[in-house]
Amino acid sequence: AYEITCRDSSSDVCSSDLFDGTVVQAVGGAVYYSGCAAANMGHKIAVLPKADLSQLDVTAAFHEKAPSISVFPLNSPHSFVTKNVYHTADRERRTSTVDSLIAPYTTDEVPVDQIDAAIWHLAGLAGGDIPNEMIPFAAKHAMVAIDVQTMLRWVENGGMVYHDWKEKKELLPYIRFLKTDAAEAEILTGLTDRRSEERRVGKECRSRGSAWH
């Protein structure tokens, strides 16, 4: 059985213009970094990256960094492609634009008969990558972990903007492990104090008896 299954909105194809004028193109994204790291720590990991497979060999990209990882590539008309322009040598200041998005994941393309995992990590990069219905579907099969950016961060006019998650009260209780930063927690709760944010989100997650971590 797999310990963790990671899904992502793609193997994020990233083009970076560095401060010194160098241009770097690379595969990235949450599923790439977290999946490869966990596999190289000795965990049995399966990933379901979604991308334009005619343009990107995602299996080779993963196996280059983590030979033991099991890859179940899903095809999309487009990959998630972002461009970062860094304005300082330390890369602390940057402008990010998005050139293309993947088609949303659907429940019928997940190979549930081939994956028996304890945790499903839903690691989208932007709103729409992981539709709301994927969360209760995943909860039927495993404990659900999610990076909440995929429910808050939307692409508009080539840039990223944040909007509250309208269905959060209905769907947070399905989630066992929630990853959020301070800014995202403020959007979810309307609060600025971190302890108050934690209590508010925890209350929502426990409303259906879900364990909160």
PDB file of N, CA, C and O in Angstrom, residues 13-43:
ATOM      1  N   VAL A  13       5.502  23.889 -14.828  1.00  0.00           N
ATOM      2  CA  VAL A  13       6.601  24.275 -15.710  1.00  0.00           C
ATOM      3  C   VAL A  13       6.892  25.744 -15.452  1.00  0.00           C
ATOM      4  O   VAL A  13       6.054  26.610 -15.699  1.00  0.00           O
ATOM      5  N   CYS A  14       8.069  26.021 -14.933  1.00  0.00           N
ATOM      6  CA  CYS A  14       8.385  27.355 -14.446  1.00  0.00           C
ATOM      7  C   CYS A  14       9.542  27.940 -15.242  1.00  0.00           C
ATOM      8  O   CYS A  14      10.594  27.315 -15.376  1.00  0.00           O
ATOM      9  N   SER A  15       9.322  29.134 -15.769  1.00  0.00           N
ATOM     10  CA  SER A  15      10.385  29.871 -16.432  1.00  0.00           C
ATOM     11  C   SER A  15      10.743  31.050 -15.551  1.00  0.00           C
ATOM     12  O   SER A  15       9.874  31.850 -15.185  1.00  0.00           O
ATOM     13  N   SER A  16      12.005  31.151 -15.160  1.00  0.00           N
ATOM     14  CA  SER A  16      12.431  32.206 -14.249  1.00  0.00           C
ATOM     15  C   SER A  16      13.470  33.096 -14.904  1.00  0.00           C
ATOM     16  O   SER A  16      14.483  32.613 -15.423  1.00  0.00           O
ATOM     17  N   ASP A  17      13.193  34.386 -14.903  1.00  0.00           N
ATOM     18  CA  ASP A  17      14.177  35.367 -15.325  1.00  0.00           C
ATOM     19  C   ASP A  17      14.902  35.857 -14.074  1.00  0.00           C
ATOM     20  O   ASP A  17      14.300  36.526 -13.224  1.00  0.00           O
ATOM     21  N   LEU A  18      16.163  35.493 -13.942  1.00  0.00           N
ATOM     22  CA  LEU A  18      16.901  35.847 -12.745  1.00  0.00           C
ATOM     23  C   LEU A  18      17.425  37.277 -12.840  1.00  0.00           C
ATOM     24  O   LEU A  18      17.449  37.897 -13.902  1.00  0.00           O
ATOM     25  N   PHE A  19      17.834  37.788 -11.692  1.00  0.00           N
ATOM     26  CA  PHE A  19      18.252  39.182 -11.574  1.00  0.00           C
ATOM     27  C   PHE A  19      19.415  39.513 -12.497  1.00  0.00           C
ATOM     28  O   PHE A  19      19.532  40.624 -13.003  1.00  0.00           O
ATOM     29  N   ASP A  20      20.259  38.526 -12.755  1.00  0.00           N
ATOM     30  CA  ASP A  20      21.434  38.784 -13.591  1.00  0.00           C
ATOM     31  C   ASP A  20      21.165  38.584 -15.074  1.00  0.00           C
ATOM     32  O   ASP A  20      22.077  38.615 -15.898  1.00  0.00           O
ATOM     33  N   GLY A  21      19.905  38.378 -15.446  1.00  0.00           N
ATOM     34  CA  GLY A  21      19.549  38.206 -16.840  1.00  0.00           C
ATOM     35  C   GLY A  21      19.471  36.763 -17.298  1.00  0.00           C
ATOM     36  O   GLY A  21      19.053  36.484 -18.417  1.00  0.00           O
ATOM     37  N   THR A  22      19.854  35.820 -16.445  1.00  0.00           N
ATOM     38  CA  THR A  22      19.788  34.399 -16.774  1.00  0.00           C
ATOM     39  C   THR A  22      18.333  33.933 -16.817  1.00  0.00           C
ATOM     40  O   THR A  22      17.521  34.332 -15.983  1.00  0.00           O
ATOM     41  N   VAL A  23      18.009  33.087 -17.781  1.00  0.00           N
ATOM     42  CA  VAL A  23      16.674  32.497 -17.878  1.00  0.00           C
ATOM     43  C   VAL A  23      16.782  31.005 -17.572  1.00  0.00           C
ATOM     44  O   VAL A  23      17.596  30.297 -18.171  1.00  0.00           O
ATOM     45  N   VAL A  24      15.980  30.536 -16.625  1.00  0.00           N
ATOM     46  CA  VAL A  24      16.005  29.133 -16.208  1.00  0.00           C
ATOM     47  C   VAL A  24      14.614  28.545 -16.397  1.00  0.00           C
ATOM     48  O   VAL A  24      13.618  29.137 -15.943  1.00  0.00           O
ATOM     49  N   GLN A  25      14.506  27.392 -17.040  1.00  0.00           N
ATOM     50  CA  GLN A  25      13.241  26.674 -17.163  1.00  0.00           C
ATOM     51  C   GLN A  25      13.347  25.372 -16.384  1.00  0.00           C
ATOM     52  O   GLN A  25      14.346  24.658 -16.504  1.00  0.00           O
ATOM     53  N   ALA A  26      12.312  25.069 -15.598  1.00  0.00           N
ATOM     54  CA  ALA A  26      12.389  23.898 -14.726  1.00  0.00           C
ATOM     55  C   ALA A  26      10.993  23.351 -14.454  1.00  0.00           C
ATOM     56  O   ALA A  26       9.993  24.063 -14.564  1.00  0.00           O
ATOM     57  N   VAL A  27      10.949  22.078 -14.096  1.00  0.00           N
ATOM     58  CA  VAL A  27       9.720  21.441 -13.614  1.00  0.00           C
ATOM     59  C   VAL A  27       9.647  21.644 -12.103  1.00  0.00           C
ATOM     60  O   VAL A  27      10.653  21.545 -11.400  1.00  0.00           O
ATOM     61  N   GLY A  28       8.466  21.945 -11.611  1.00  0.00           N
ATOM     62  CA  GLY A  28       8.325  22.165 -10.173  1.00  0.00           C
ATOM     63  C   GLY A  28       6.920  21.859  -9.716  1.00  0.00           C
ATOM     64  O   GLY A  28       6.227  21.025 -10.301  1.00  0.00           O
ATOM     65  N   GLY A  29       6.477  22.544  -8.685  1.00  0.00           N
ATOM     66  CA  GLY A  29       5.148  22.332  -8.142  1.00  0.00           C
ATOM     67  C   GLY A  29       5.168  21.511  -6.873  1.00  0.00           C
ATOM     68  O   GLY A  29       6.131  20.805  -6.562  1.00  0.00           O
ATOM     69  N   ALA A  30       4.078  21.596  -6.133  1.00  0.00           N
ATOM     70  CA  ALA A  30       3.997  20.944  -4.823  1.00  0.00           C
ATOM     71  C   ALA A  30       4.173  19.434  -4.911  1.00  0.00           C
ATOM     72  O   ALA A  30       4.863  18.818  -4.094  1.00  0.00           O
ATOM     73  N   VAL A  31       3.532  18.810  -5.896  1.00  0.00           N
ATOM     74  CA  VAL A  31       3.633  17.352  -5.983  1.00  0.00           C
ATOM     75  C   VAL A  31       5.053  16.917  -6.322  1.00  0.00           C
ATOM     76  O   VAL A  31       5.521  15.869  -5.880  1.00  0.00           O
ATOM     77  N   TYR A  32       5.750  17.737  -7.077  1.00  0.00           N
ATOM     78  CA  TYR A  32       7.116  17.392  -7.474  1.00  0.00           C
ATOM     79  C   TYR A  32       8.049  17.445  -6.275  1.00  0.00           C
ATOM     80  O   TYR A  32       8.782  16.488  -5.989  1.00  0.00           O
ATOM     81  N   TYR A  33       8.013  18.545  -5.544  1.00  0.00           N
ATOM     82  CA  TYR A  33       8.948  18.699  -4.430  1.00  0.00           C
ATOM     83  C   TYR A  33       8.581  17.820  -3.236  1.00  0.00           C
ATOM     84  O   TYR A  33       9.435  17.154  -2.653  1.00  0.00           O
ATOM     85  N   SER A  34       7.302  17.792  -2.865  1.00  0.00           N
ATOM     86  CA  SER A  34       6.921  16.996  -1.693  1.00  0.00           C
ATOM     87  C   SER A  34       6.954  15.508  -2.005  1.00  0.00           C
ATOM     88  O   SER A  34       7.393  14.694  -1.188  1.00  0.00           O
ATOM     89  N   GLY A  35       6.502  15.135  -3.212  1.00  0.00           N
ATOM     90  CA  GLY A  35       6.495  13.723  -3.578  1.00  0.00           C
ATOM     91  C   GLY A  35       7.890  13.140  -3.663  1.00  0.00           C
ATOM     92  O   GLY A  35       8.164  12.056  -3.135  1.00  0.00           O
ATOM     93  N   CYS A  36       8.794  13.864  -4.317  1.00  0.00           N
ATOM     94  CA  CYS A  36      10.170  13.365  -4.451  1.00  0.00           C
ATOM     95  C   CYS A  36      10.870  13.319  -3.104  1.00  0.00           C
ATOM     96  O   CYS A  36      11.603  12.365  -2.800  1.00  0.00           O
ATOM     97  N   ALA A  37      10.650  14.333  -2.268  1.00  0.00           N
ATOM     98  CA  ALA A  37      11.287  14.352  -0.958  1.00  0.00           C
ATOM     99  C   ALA A  37      10.822  13.179  -0.104  1.00  0.00           C
ATOM    100  O   ALA A  37      11.629  12.485   0.526  1.00  0.00           O
ATOM    101  N   ALA A  38       9.504  12.920  -0.085  1.00  0.00           N
ATOM    102  CA  ALA A  38       8.979  11.824   0.718  1.00  0.00           C
ATOM    103  C   ALA A  38       9.466  10.473   0.210  1.00  0.00           C
ATOM    104  O   ALA A  38       9.808   9.580   0.996  1.00  0.00           O
ATOM    105  N   ALA A  39       9.514  10.310  -1.114  1.00  0.00           N
ATOM    106  CA  ALA A  39       9.992   9.047  -1.684  1.00  0.00           C
ATOM    107  C   ALA A  39      11.456   8.808  -1.339  1.00  0.00           C
ATOM    108  O   ALA A  39      11.859   7.680  -1.009  1.00  0.00           O
ATOM    109  N   ASN A  40      12.254   9.865  -1.377  1.00  0.00           N
ATOM    110  CA  ASN A  40      13.679   9.716  -1.083  1.00  0.00           C
ATOM    111  C   ASN A  40      13.952   9.527   0.405  1.00  0.00           C
ATOM    112  O   ASN A  40      15.059   9.133   0.784  1.00  0.00           O
ATOM    113  N   MET A  41      12.950   9.771   1.241  1.00  0.00           N
ATOM    114  CA  MET A  41      13.060   9.476   2.673  1.00  0.00           C
ATOM    115  C   MET A  41      12.691   8.030   2.979  1.00  0.00           C
ATOM    116  O   MET A  41      12.748   7.606   4.128  1.00  0.00           O
ATOM    117  N   GLY A  42      12.280   7.285   1.949  1.00  0.00           N
ATOM    118  CA  GLY A  42      11.978   5.876   2.123  1.00  0.00           C
ATOM    119  C   GLY A  42      10.504   5.539   2.144  1.00  0.00           C
ATOM    120  O   GLY A  42      10.142   4.371   2.309  1.00  0.00           O
ATOM    121  N   HIS A  43       9.627   6.532   1.950  1.00  0.00           N
ATOM    122  CA  HIS A  43       8.189   6.269   1.933  1.00  0.00           C
ATOM    123  C   HIS A  43       7.753   5.778   0.550  1.00  0.00           C
ATOM    124  O   HIS A  43       8.376   6.113  -0.463  1.00  0.00           O
TER     125      HIS A  43
END
